[in-house]
Amino acid sequence: MRALARPSSGFLLILALLLLWEVSARFDWMNSPNWPPLSVVLAALARDSLGGELPLLLGGTLWRMFAGLLAGGAAGVIVGLLFASLPVTRRLFGLTVELIRPIPIPAIIPPLVLFLGLDNTMKVTVVGLTAFFPVLTNTMQGVRAVEADALAMGRTFGIGFWRRSLHIVLPACLPYVFAGFRVALALALVVTVVAEMIAGEQGVGHYLVLMQFAGRAPEMYATVILLAVLGYGLNRGFLAFERRALHWYFALGAQRN
Amino acid sequence: MDFLELEGITKEFPSRSGPPARVMERVSFSVREGEFMAVLGPSGCGKSTLLQMAAGLLPPSSGEARIGGRRVDGPPPEAVYVFQQYTRSLLPWRNVRDNVAFAVEHRIGRRRARAAAEVQLAQVGLAGFGDHFPWQLSGGMQQRVAIARALAAEPALLLMDEPFSAVDALTRLDLQALILDIWTQRKLTVMLVTHDVEEAIYLADRIAMLTRRPTTLAEIVEVGLPRPRDPIATRELPRFLELRHDLLGKLLTRHAV
Ligand SMILES: Nc1ncnc2c1ncn2[C@@H]1O[C@H](COP(=O)(O)OP(=O)(O)OP(=O)(O)O)[C@@H](O)[C@H]1O
Ligand SMILES: [Mg+2]
């Protein structure tokens, strides 16, 4: 709160850099037609935003990103819980997962296009795969950290396996799940934009490439700025949501310190 | 009549190198219905292990436990295990009321479970604390919550693993009085593990003394102190002092061997 009210040194540095941008472009220090002044970029940003074009594209991008994030993340939680609590499933599927994991996600876009086309299905699938792995890894780590006493407590009251998983294991590893989602969120934005740049004619990513081809530098930079602000905002929003959802976890942490 | 019977219980844990480690060797004794039995033994002799086998949380390597004449394989509905470390068995994401309700909500539904929880909380002196979270309470209060939760399941047999070892001396006296009250009112059968000689004498009808590892039953001691017991007067009776002298001596020499 205080950091927002009083400009910190970090904030001042950003102001200085933006000022440098404006000045360097005004005096053409870069000697390039593709380095427009910040004020022109901001004007382009305002024009495209008010015109309604950019918000619409952004809405599509966000929709694809969240659909993929939720689907892939949910799969990561479920598979993570299964792997960690039923060793059979891990023996059966673990190797497959380990072999898919190291593939750089953008590399699977071309083959996926052949099967799923250029549009939403393909992009949501790619983002889903992106989100799946960090959530899976963190969930499994979380299950290992569940107190043995809490599980035995469930058993002594005659609570069955599924109910224990849902009411003891899942909440207990929620802090880990959230950590996985935080990583997945950042990756998901990257991969959504990359997928839009590579294939199809949707979203902010495609717009960015379009502006580049058209040589419209102000619009291009405006899009980059928009994505930077979006990424920052998403992360801040996520952290606020996490603090609310895991209030008990943060309270415990504060108590220990 | 014998309610809990332990017969020839042997426990081995697999060890990484060499043959399995034998922790416990053919321990047999019984707890009568309505009796208060204490189990006393040096640290690491397997008291918790024995109690967990009685609770059906851990299978014996050979021998068997019976509750009400039925062989224990898995947690029986008549028995509830109260953990040594309440911080690990209470769920930090549930408030106190819902922690207590957790013991029965899978059987009677959430609404009735919450109502039952209020009753139990009042019984342990925590009326009005339902909305607090466990980590907002003192250690002694948290252990009361754990006791209330155990009582909510309406067990016939309470298996308690050093339930008062983590609280200060005064709180311990309080909790001992509480347990004696509950035991008298509800006509429970109790087996309580402790390494505190005075606690064993003060609470129990009989004391099962265990040896060091490999652990066997050394002897069963009749306490024979009148009830109701008084936290001050009982501890000054000649019989109390005599027992304390005896048992401490035995524990110490066994430690020295
Ligand atoms: N899962 C396990 N694998 C191997 N050894 C174990 C395992 N659980 C317990 N043991 C061993 O069994 C012995 C008895 O452990 P237990 O916790 O039952 O002792 P205890 O009498 O309750 O000790 P304390 O007084 O410290 O609570 C210990 O020496 C311990 O090392
Ligand atoms: Mg123990």
JSON list of N, CA and C in Angstrom, two decimals, chain A residues 77-137:
[
{"chain": "A", "resi": 77, "resn": "VAL", "atom": "N", "xyz": [-3.68, -31.30, -11.18]},
{"chain": "A", "resi": 77, "resn": "VAL", "atom": "CA", "xyz": [-4.02, -31.59, -9.79]},
{"chain": "A", "resi": 77, "resn": "VAL", "atom": "C", "xyz": [-4.51, -33.03, -9.65]},
{"chain": "A", "resi": 78, "resn": "ILE", "atom": "N", "xyz": [-5.40, -33.43, -10.55]},
{"chain": "A", "resi": 78, "resn": "ILE", "atom": "CA", "xyz": [-5.98, -34.77, -10.44]},
{"chain": "A", "resi": 78, "resn": "ILE", "atom": "C", "xyz": [-4.91, -35.84, -10.65]},
{"chain": "A", "resi": 79, "resn": "VAL", "atom": "N", "xyz": [-4.13, -35.68, -11.72]},
{"chain": "A", "resi": 79, "resn": "VAL", "atom": "CA", "xyz": [-3.08, -36.67, -11.98]},
{"chain": "A", "resi": 79, "resn": "VAL", "atom": "C", "xyz": [-2.04, -36.66, -10.86]},
{"chain": "A", "resi": 80, "resn": "GLY", "atom": "N", "xyz": [-1.72, -35.47, -10.36]},
{"chain": "A", "resi": 80, "resn": "GLY", "atom": "CA", "xyz": [-0.76, -35.36, -9.26]},
{"chain": "A", "resi": 80, "resn": "GLY", "atom": "C", "xyz": [-1.24, -36.10, -8.02]},
{"chain": "A", "resi": 81, "resn": "LEU", "atom": "N", "xyz": [-2.52, -35.91, -7.68]},
{"chain": "A", "resi": 81, "resn": "LEU", "atom": "CA", "xyz": [-3.09, -36.61, -6.52]},
{"chain": "A", "resi": 81, "resn": "LEU", "atom": "C", "xyz": [-3.05, -38.11, -6.74]},
{"chain": "A", "resi": 82, "resn": "LEU", "atom": "N", "xyz": [-3.41, -38.53, -7.94]},
{"chain": "A", "resi": 82, "resn": "LEU", "atom": "CA", "xyz": [-3.41, -39.97, -8.24]},
{"chain": "A", "resi": 82, "resn": "LEU", "atom": "C", "xyz": [-2.00, -40.55, -8.18]},
{"chain": "A", "resi": 83, "resn": "PHE", "atom": "N", "xyz": [-1.08, -39.90, -8.87]},
{"chain": "A", "resi": 83, "resn": "PHE", "atom": "CA", "xyz": [0.31, -40.39, -8.88]},
{"chain": "A", "resi": 83, "resn": "PHE", "atom": "C", "xyz": [0.85, -40.53, -7.47]},
{"chain": "A", "resi": 84, "resn": "ALA", "atom": "N", "xyz": [0.56, -39.54, -6.64]},
{"chain": "A", "resi": 84, "resn": "ALA", "atom": "CA", "xyz": [1.16, -39.53, -5.32]},
{"chain": "A", "resi": 84, "resn": "ALA", "atom": "C", "xyz": [0.45, -40.48, -4.36]},
{"chain": "A", "resi": 85, "resn": "SER", "atom": "N", "xyz": [-0.86, -40.73, -4.57]},
{"chain": "A", "resi": 85, "resn": "SER", "atom": "CA", "xyz": [-1.52, -41.57, -3.58]},
{"chain": "A", "resi": 85, "resn": "SER", "atom": "C", "xyz": [-1.77, -42.99, -4.07]},
{"chain": "A", "resi": 86, "resn": "LEU", "atom": "N", "xyz": [-1.71, -43.24, -5.36]},
{"chain": "A", "resi": 86, "resn": "LEU", "atom": "CA", "xyz": [-1.84, -44.61, -5.87]},
{"chain": "A", "resi": 86, "resn": "LEU", "atom": "C", "xyz": [-0.60, -44.93, -6.71]},
{"chain": "A", "resi": 87, "resn": "PRO", "atom": "N", "xyz": [0.40, -45.55, -6.10]},
{"chain": "A", "resi": 87, "resn": "PRO", "atom": "CA", "xyz": [1.67, -45.81, -6.79]},
{"chain": "A", "resi": 87, "resn": "PRO", "atom": "C", "xyz": [1.51, -46.55, -8.12]},
{"chain": "A", "resi": 88, "resn": "VAL", "atom": "N", "xyz": [0.46, -47.37, -8.22]},
{"chain": "A", "resi": 88, "resn": "VAL", "atom": "CA", "xyz": [0.23, -48.11, -9.47]},
{"chain": "A", "resi": 88, "resn": "VAL", "atom": "C", "xyz": [0.13, -47.16, -10.66]},
{"chain": "A", "resi": 89, "resn": "THR", "atom": "N", "xyz": [-0.64, -46.09, -10.49]},
{"chain": "A", "resi": 89, "resn": "THR", "atom": "CA", "xyz": [-0.86, -45.16, -11.59]},
{"chain": "A", "resi": 89, "resn": "THR", "atom": "C", "xyz": [0.45, -44.51, -12.01]},
{"chain": "A", "resi": 90, "resn": "ARG", "atom": "N", "xyz": [1.30, -44.26, -11.02]},
{"chain": "A", "resi": 90, "resn": "ARG", "atom": "CA", "xyz": [2.57, -43.63, -11.34]},
{"chain": "A", "resi": 90, "resn": "ARG", "atom": "C", "xyz": [3.48, -44.60, -12.11]},
{"chain": "A", "resi": 91, "resn": "ARG", "atom": "N", "xyz": [3.48, -45.88, -11.68]},
{"chain": "A", "resi": 91, "resn": "ARG", "atom": "CA", "xyz": [4.29, -46.87, -12.41]},
{"chain": "A", "resi": 91, "resn": "ARG", "atom": "C", "xyz": [3.81, -46.98, -13.85]},
{"chain": "A", "resi": 92, "resn": "LEU", "atom": "N", "xyz": [2.50, -46.88, -14.02]},
{"chain": "A", "resi": 92, "resn": "LEU", "atom": "CA", "xyz": [1.92, -47.08, -15.35]},
{"chain": "A", "resi": 92, "resn": "LEU", "atom": "C", "xyz": [2.16, -45.87, -16.26]},
{"chain": "A", "resi": 93, "resn": "PHE", "atom": "N", "xyz": [1.91, -44.67, -15.76]},
{"chain": "A", "resi": 93, "resn": "PHE", "atom": "CA", "xyz": [1.91, -43.49, -16.63]},
{"chain": "A", "resi": 93, "resn": "PHE", "atom": "C", "xyz": [3.11, -42.57, -16.43]},
{"chain": "A", "resi": 94, "resn": "GLY", "atom": "N", "xyz": [3.86, -42.80, -15.35]},
{"chain": "A", "resi": 94, "resn": "GLY", "atom": "CA", "xyz": [4.93, -41.88, -15.00]},
{"chain": "A", "resi": 94, "resn": "GLY", "atom": "C", "xyz": [5.93, -41.65, -16.13]},
{"chain": "A", "resi": 95, "resn": "LEU", "atom": "N", "xyz": [6.37, -42.74, -16.77]},
{"chain": "A", "resi": 95, "resn": "LEU", "atom": "CA", "xyz": [7.39, -42.64, -17.81]},
{"chain": "A", "resi": 95, "resn": "LEU", "atom": "C", "xyz": [6.88, -41.82, -18.99]},
{"chain": "A", "resi": 96, "resn": "THR", "atom": "N", "xyz": [5.63, -42.07, -19.39]},
{"chain": "A", "resi": 96, "resn": "THR", "atom": "CA", "xyz": [5.04, -41.32, -20.49]},
{"chain": "A", "resi": 96, "resn": "THR", "atom": "C", "xyz": [5.09, -39.83, -20.20]},
{"chain": "A", "resi": 97, "resn": "VAL", "atom": "N", "xyz": [4.68, -39.46, -18.99]},
{"chain": "A", "resi": 97, "resn": "VAL", "atom": "CA", "xyz": [4.67, -38.06, -18.61]},
{"chain": "A", "resi": 97, "resn": "VAL", "atom": "C", "xyz": [6.07, -37.48, -18.66]},
{"chain": "A", "resi": 98, "resn": "GLU", "atom": "N", "xyz": [7.05, -38.25, -18.15]},
{"chain": "A", "resi": 98, "resn": "GLU", "atom": "CA", "xyz": [8.42, -37.76, -18.11]},
{"chain": "A", "resi": 98, "resn": "GLU", "atom": "C", "xyz": [8.98, -37.56, -19.52]},
{"chain": "A", "resi": 99, "resn": "LEU", "atom": "N", "xyz": [8.49, -38.37, -20.47]},
{"chain": "A", "resi": 99, "resn": "LEU", "atom": "CA", "xyz": [8.99, -38.24, -21.84]},
{"chain": "A", "resi": 99, "resn": "LEU", "atom": "C", "xyz": [8.36, -37.06, -22.57]},
{"chain": "A", "resi": 100, "resn": "ILE", "atom": "N", "xyz": [7.12, -36.74, -22.22]},
{"chain": "A", "resi": 100, "resn": "ILE", "atom": "CA", "xyz": [6.45, -35.61, -22.88]},
{"chain": "A", "resi": 100, "resn": "ILE", "atom": "C", "xyz": [6.94, -34.29, -22.32]},
{"chain": "A", "resi": 101, "resn": "ARG", "atom": "N", "xyz": [7.22, -34.29, -21.03]},
{"chain": "A", "resi": 101, "resn": "ARG", "atom": "CA", "xyz": [7.56, -33.04, -20.33]},
{"chain": "A", "resi": 101, "resn": "ARG", "atom": "C", "xyz": [8.67, -32.22, -21.01]},
{"chain": "A", "resi": 102, "resn": "PRO", "atom": "N", "xyz": [9.82, -32.85, -21.39]},
{"chain": "A", "resi": 102, "resn": "PRO", "atom": "CA", "xyz": [10.93, -32.01, -21.90]},
{"chain": "A", "resi": 102, "resn": "PRO", "atom": "C", "xyz": [10.70, -31.42, -23.29]},
{"chain": "A", "resi": 103, "resn": "ILE", "atom": "N", "xyz": [9.66, -31.83, -24.00]},
{"chain": "A", "resi": 103, "resn": "ILE", "atom": "CA", "xyz": [9.42, -31.25, -25.34]},
{"chain": "A", "resi": 103, "resn": "ILE", "atom": "C", "xyz": [9.11, -29.76, -25.19]},
{"chain": "A", "resi": 104, "resn": "PRO", "atom": "N", "xyz": [9.85, -28.89, -25.91]},
{"chain": "A", "resi": 104, "resn": "PRO", "atom": "CA", "xyz": [9.50, -27.46, -25.86]},
{"chain": "A", "resi": 104, "resn": "PRO", "atom": "C", "xyz": [8.09, -27.28, -26.44]},
{"chain": "A", "resi": 105, "resn": "ILE", "atom": "N", "xyz": [7.23, -26.67, -25.65]},
{"chain": "A", "resi": 105, "resn": "ILE", "atom": "CA", "xyz": [5.82, -26.63, -26.02]},
{"chain": "A", "resi": 105, "resn": "ILE", "atom": "C", "xyz": [5.57, -26.06, -27.42]},
{"chain": "A", "resi": 106, "resn": "PRO", "atom": "N", "xyz": [6.25, -24.93, -27.82]},
{"chain": "A", "resi": 106, "resn": "PRO", "atom": "CA", "xyz": [5.96, -24.40, -29.16]},
{"chain": "A", "resi": 106, "resn": "PRO", "atom": "C", "xyz": [6.22, -25.43, -30.27]},
{"chain": "A", "resi": 107, "resn": "ALA", "atom": "N", "xyz": [7.11, -26.41, -29.99]},
{"chain": "A", "resi": 107, "resn": "ALA", "atom": "CA", "xyz": [7.43, -27.41, -31.02]},
{"chain": "A", "resi": 107, "resn": "ALA", "atom": "C", "xyz": [6.25, -28.32, -31.33]},
{"chain": "A", "resi": 108, "resn": "ILE", "atom": "N", "xyz": [5.32, -28.44, -30.42]},
{"chain": "A", "resi": 108, "resn": "ILE", "atom": "CA", "xyz": [4.19, -29.33, -30.71]},
{"chain": "A", "resi": 108, "resn": "ILE", "atom": "C", "xyz": [3.06, -28.59, -31.42]},
{"chain": "A", "resi": 109, "resn": "ILE", "atom": "N", "xyz": [3.22, -27.27, -31.60]},
{"chain": "A", "resi": 109, "resn": "ILE", "atom": "CA", "xyz": [2.13, -26.54, -32.27]},
{"chain": "A", "resi": 109, "resn": "ILE", "atom": "C", "xyz": [1.95, -26.99, -33.72]},
{"chain": "A", "resi": 110, "resn": "PRO", "atom": "N", "xyz": [3.04, -27.06, -34.53]},
{"chain": "A", "resi": 110, "resn": "PRO", "atom": "CA", "xyz": [2.82, -27.49, -35.92]},
{"chain": "A", "resi": 110, "resn": "PRO", "atom": "C", "xyz": [2.12, -28.84, -36.05]},
{"chain": "A", "resi": 111, "resn": "PRO", "atom": "N", "xyz": [2.59, -29.91, -35.36]},
{"chain": "A", "resi": 111, "resn": "PRO", "atom": "CA", "xyz": [1.83, -31.17, -35.50]},
{"chain": "A", "resi": 111, "resn": "PRO", "atom": "C", "xyz": [0.40, -31.07, -34.99]},
{"chain": "A", "resi": 112, "resn": "LEU", "atom": "N", "xyz": [0.20, -30.33, -33.89]},
{"chain": "A", "resi": 112, "resn": "LEU", "atom": "CA", "xyz": [-1.17, -30.21, -33.35]},
{"chain": "A", "resi": 112, "resn": "LEU", "atom": "C", "xyz": [-2.10, -29.53, -34.35]},
{"chain": "A", "resi": 113, "resn": "VAL", "atom": "N", "xyz": [-1.54, -28.57, -35.11]},
{"chain": "A", "resi": 113, "resn": "VAL", "atom": "CA", "xyz": [-2.35, -27.87, -36.10]},
{"chain": "A", "resi": 113, "resn": "VAL", "atom": "C", "xyz": [-2.97, -28.86, -37.08]},
{"chain": "A", "resi": 114, "resn": "LEU", "atom": "N", "xyz": [-2.18, -29.88, -37.43]},
{"chain": "A", "resi": 114, "resn": "LEU", "atom": "CA", "xyz": [-2.67, -30.88, -38.39]},
{"chain": "A", "resi": 114, "resn": "LEU", "atom": "C", "xyz": [-3.89, -31.61, -37.86]},
{"chain": "A", "resi": 115, "resn": "PHE", "atom": "N", "xyz": [-3.94, -31.81, -36.56]},
{"chain": "A", "resi": 115, "resn": "PHE", "atom": "CA", "xyz": [-5.05, -32.58, -36.01]},
{"chain": "A", "resi": 115, "resn": "PHE", "atom": "C", "xyz": [-6.20, -31.70, -35.54]},
{"chain": "A", "resi": 116, "resn": "LEU", "atom": "N", "xyz": [-5.84, -30.55, -34.94]},
{"chain": "A", "resi": 116, "resn": "LEU", "atom": "CA", "xyz": [-6.88, -29.75, -34.28]},
{"chain": "A", "resi": 116, "resn": "LEU", "atom": "C", "xyz": [-7.18, -28.45, -35.00]},
{"chain": "A", "resi": 117, "resn": "GLY", "atom": "N", "xyz": [-6.49, -28.20, -36.09]},
{"chain": "A", "resi": 117, "resn": "GLY", "atom": "CA", "xyz": [-6.76, -26.97, -36.83]},
{"chain": "A", "resi": 117, "resn": "GLY", "atom": "C", "xyz": [-6.05, -25.77, -36.24]},
{"chain": "A", "resi": 118, "resn": "LEU", "atom": "N", "xyz": [-6.44, -24.59, -36.70]},
{"chain": "A", "resi": 118, "resn": "LEU", "atom": "CA", "xyz": [-5.72, -23.37, -36.34]},
{"chain": "A", "resi": 118, "resn": "LEU", "atom": "C", "xyz": [-6.38, -22.63, -35.18]},
{"chain": "A", "resi": 119, "resn": "ASP", "atom": "N", "xyz": [-7.57, -23.01, -34.83]},
{"chain": "A", "resi": 119, "resn": "ASP", "atom": "CA", "xyz": [-8.35, -22.13, -33.95]},
{"chain": "A", "resi": 119, "resn": "ASP", "atom": "C", "xyz": [-8.31, -22.54, -32.48]},
{"chain": "A", "resi": 120, "resn": "ASN", "atom": "N", "xyz": [-9.38, -22.21, -31.79]},
{"chain": "A", "resi": 120, "resn": "ASN", "atom": "CA", "xyz": [-9.40, -22.34, -30.33]},
{"chain": "A", "resi": 120, "resn": "ASN", "atom": "C", "xyz": [-8.98, -23.70, -29.81]},
{"chain": "A", "resi": 121, "resn": "THR", "atom": "N", "xyz": [-9.49, -24.77, -30.41]},
{"chain": "A", "resi": 121, "resn": "THR", "atom": "CA", "xyz": [-9.21, -26.11, -29.89]},
{"chain": "A", "resi": 121, "resn": "THR", "atom": "C", "xyz": [-7.71, -26.33, -29.77]},
{"chain": "A", "resi": 122, "resn": "MET", "atom": "N", "xyz": [-6.99, -26.00, -30.83]},
{"chain": "A", "resi": 122, "resn": "MET", "atom": "CA", "xyz": [-5.55, -26.22, -30.82]},
{"chain": "A", "resi": 122, "resn": "MET", "atom": "C", "xyz": [-4.90, -25.36, -29.75]},
{"chain": "A", "resi": 123, "resn": "LYS", "atom": "N", "xyz": [-5.28, -24.10, -29.69]},
{"chain": "A", "resi": 123, "resn": "LYS", "atom": "CA", "xyz": [-4.59, -23.19, -28.77]},
{"chain": "A", "resi": 123, "resn": "LYS", "atom": "C", "xyz": [-4.87, -23.54, -27.32]},
{"chain": "A", "resi": 124, "resn": "VAL", "atom": "N", "xyz": [-6.12, -23.87, -27.03]},
{"chain": "A", "resi": 124, "resn": "VAL", "atom": "CA", "xyz": [-6.45, -24.24, -25.65]},
{"chain": "A", "resi": 124, "resn": "VAL", "atom": "C", "xyz": [-5.71, -25.51, -25.26]},
{"chain": "A", "resi": 125, "resn": "THR", "atom": "N", "xyz": [-5.59, -26.44, -26.21]},
{"chain": "A", "resi": 125, "resn": "THR", "atom": "CA", "xyz": [-4.85, -27.68, -25.93]},
{"chain": "A", "resi": 125, "resn": "THR", "atom": "C", "xyz": [-3.39, -27.39, -25.61]},
{"chain": "A", "resi": 126, "resn": "VAL", "atom": "N", "xyz": [-2.79, -26.53, -26.41]},
{"chain": "A", "resi": 126, "resn": "VAL", "atom": "CA", "xyz": [-1.37, -26.21, -26.19]},
{"chain": "A", "resi": 126, "resn": "VAL", "atom": "C", "xyz": [-1.18, -25.55, -24.83]},
{"chain": "A", "resi": 127, "resn": "VAL", "atom": "N", "xyz": [-2.04, -24.60, -24.51]},
{"chain": "A", "resi": 127, "resn": "VAL", "atom": "CA", "xyz": [-1.94, -23.92, -23.21]},
{"chain": "A", "resi": 127, "resn": "VAL", "atom": "C", "xyz": [-2.20, -24.92, -22.08]},
{"chain": "A", "resi": 128, "resn": "GLY", "atom": "N", "xyz": [-3.16, -25.81, -22.30]},
{"chain": "A", "resi": 128, "resn": "GLY", "atom": "CA", "xyz": [-3.45, -26.84, -21.29]},
{"chain": "A", "resi": 128, "resn": "GLY", "atom": "C", "xyz": [-2.23, -27.69, -20.99]},
{"chain": "A", "resi": 129, "resn": "LEU", "atom": "N", "xyz": [-1.55, -28.11, -22.05]},
{"chain": "A", "resi": 129, "resn": "LEU", "atom": "CA", "xyz": [-0.33, -28.91, -21.86]},
{"chain": "A", "resi": 129, "resn": "LEU", "atom": "C", "xyz": [0.73, -28.12, -21.10]},
{"chain": "A", "resi": 130, "resn": "THR", "atom": "N", "xyz": [0.82, -26.83, -21.42]},
{"chain": "A", "resi": 130, "resn": "THR", "atom": "CA", "xyz": [1.79, -25.97, -20.74]},
{"chain": "A", "resi": 130, "resn": "THR", "atom": "C", "xyz": [1.51, -25.91, -19.24]},
{"chain": "A", "resi": 131, "resn": "ALA", "atom": "N", "xyz": [0.23, -25.75, -18.90]},
{"chain": "A", "resi": 131, "resn": "ALA", "atom": "CA", "xyz": [-0.14, -25.57, -17.50]},
{"chain": "A", "resi": 131, "resn": "ALA", "atom": "C", "xyz": [-0.04, -26.89, -16.73]},
{"chain": "A", "resi": 132, "resn": "PHE", "atom": "N", "xyz": [-0.22, -27.98, -17.43]},
{"chain": "A", "resi": 132, "resn": "PHE", "atom": "CA", "xyz": [-0.30, -29.29, -16.79]},
{"chain": "A", "resi": 132, "resn": "PHE", "atom": "C", "xyz": [0.95, -29.62, -15.96]},
{"chain": "A", "resi": 133, "resn": "PHE", "atom": "N", "xyz": [2.13, -29.43, -16.54]},
{"chain": "A", "resi": 133, "resn": "PHE", "atom": "CA", "xyz": [3.34, -29.95, -15.89]},
{"chain": "A", "resi": 133, "resn": "PHE", "atom": "C", "xyz": [3.73, -29.24, -14.60]},
{"chain": "A", "resi": 134, "resn": "PRO", "atom": "N", "xyz": [3.79, -27.91, -14.58]},
{"chain": "A", "resi": 134, "resn": "PRO", "atom": "CA", "xyz": [4.15, -27.29, -13.29]},
{"chain": "A", "resi": 134, "resn": "PRO", "atom": "C", "xyz": [3.14, -27.60, -12.19]},
{"chain": "A", "resi": 135, "resn": "VAL", "atom": "N", "xyz": [1.85, -27.68, -12.55]},
{"chain": "A", "resi": 135, "resn": "VAL", "atom": "CA", "xyz": [0.85, -27.98, -11.53]},
{"chain": "A", "resi": 135, "resn": "VAL", "atom": "C", "xyz": [1.02, -29.43, -11.06]},
{"chain": "A", "resi": 136, "resn": "LEU", "atom": "N", "xyz": [1.26, -30.33, -11.98]},
{"chain": "A", "resi": 136, "resn": "LEU", "atom": "CA", "xyz": [1.47, -31.74, -11.62]},
{"chain": "A", "resi": 136, "resn": "LEU", "atom": "C", "xyz": [2.64, -31.89, -10.64]},
{"chain": "A", "resi": 137, "resn": "THR", "atom": "N", "xyz": [3.79, -31.32, -11.00]},
{"chain": "A", "resi": 137, "resn": "THR", "atom": "CA", "xyz": [4.98, -31.46, -10.17]},
{"chain": "A", "resi": 137, "resn": "THR", "atom": "C", "xyz": [4.74, -30.92, -8.77]}
]
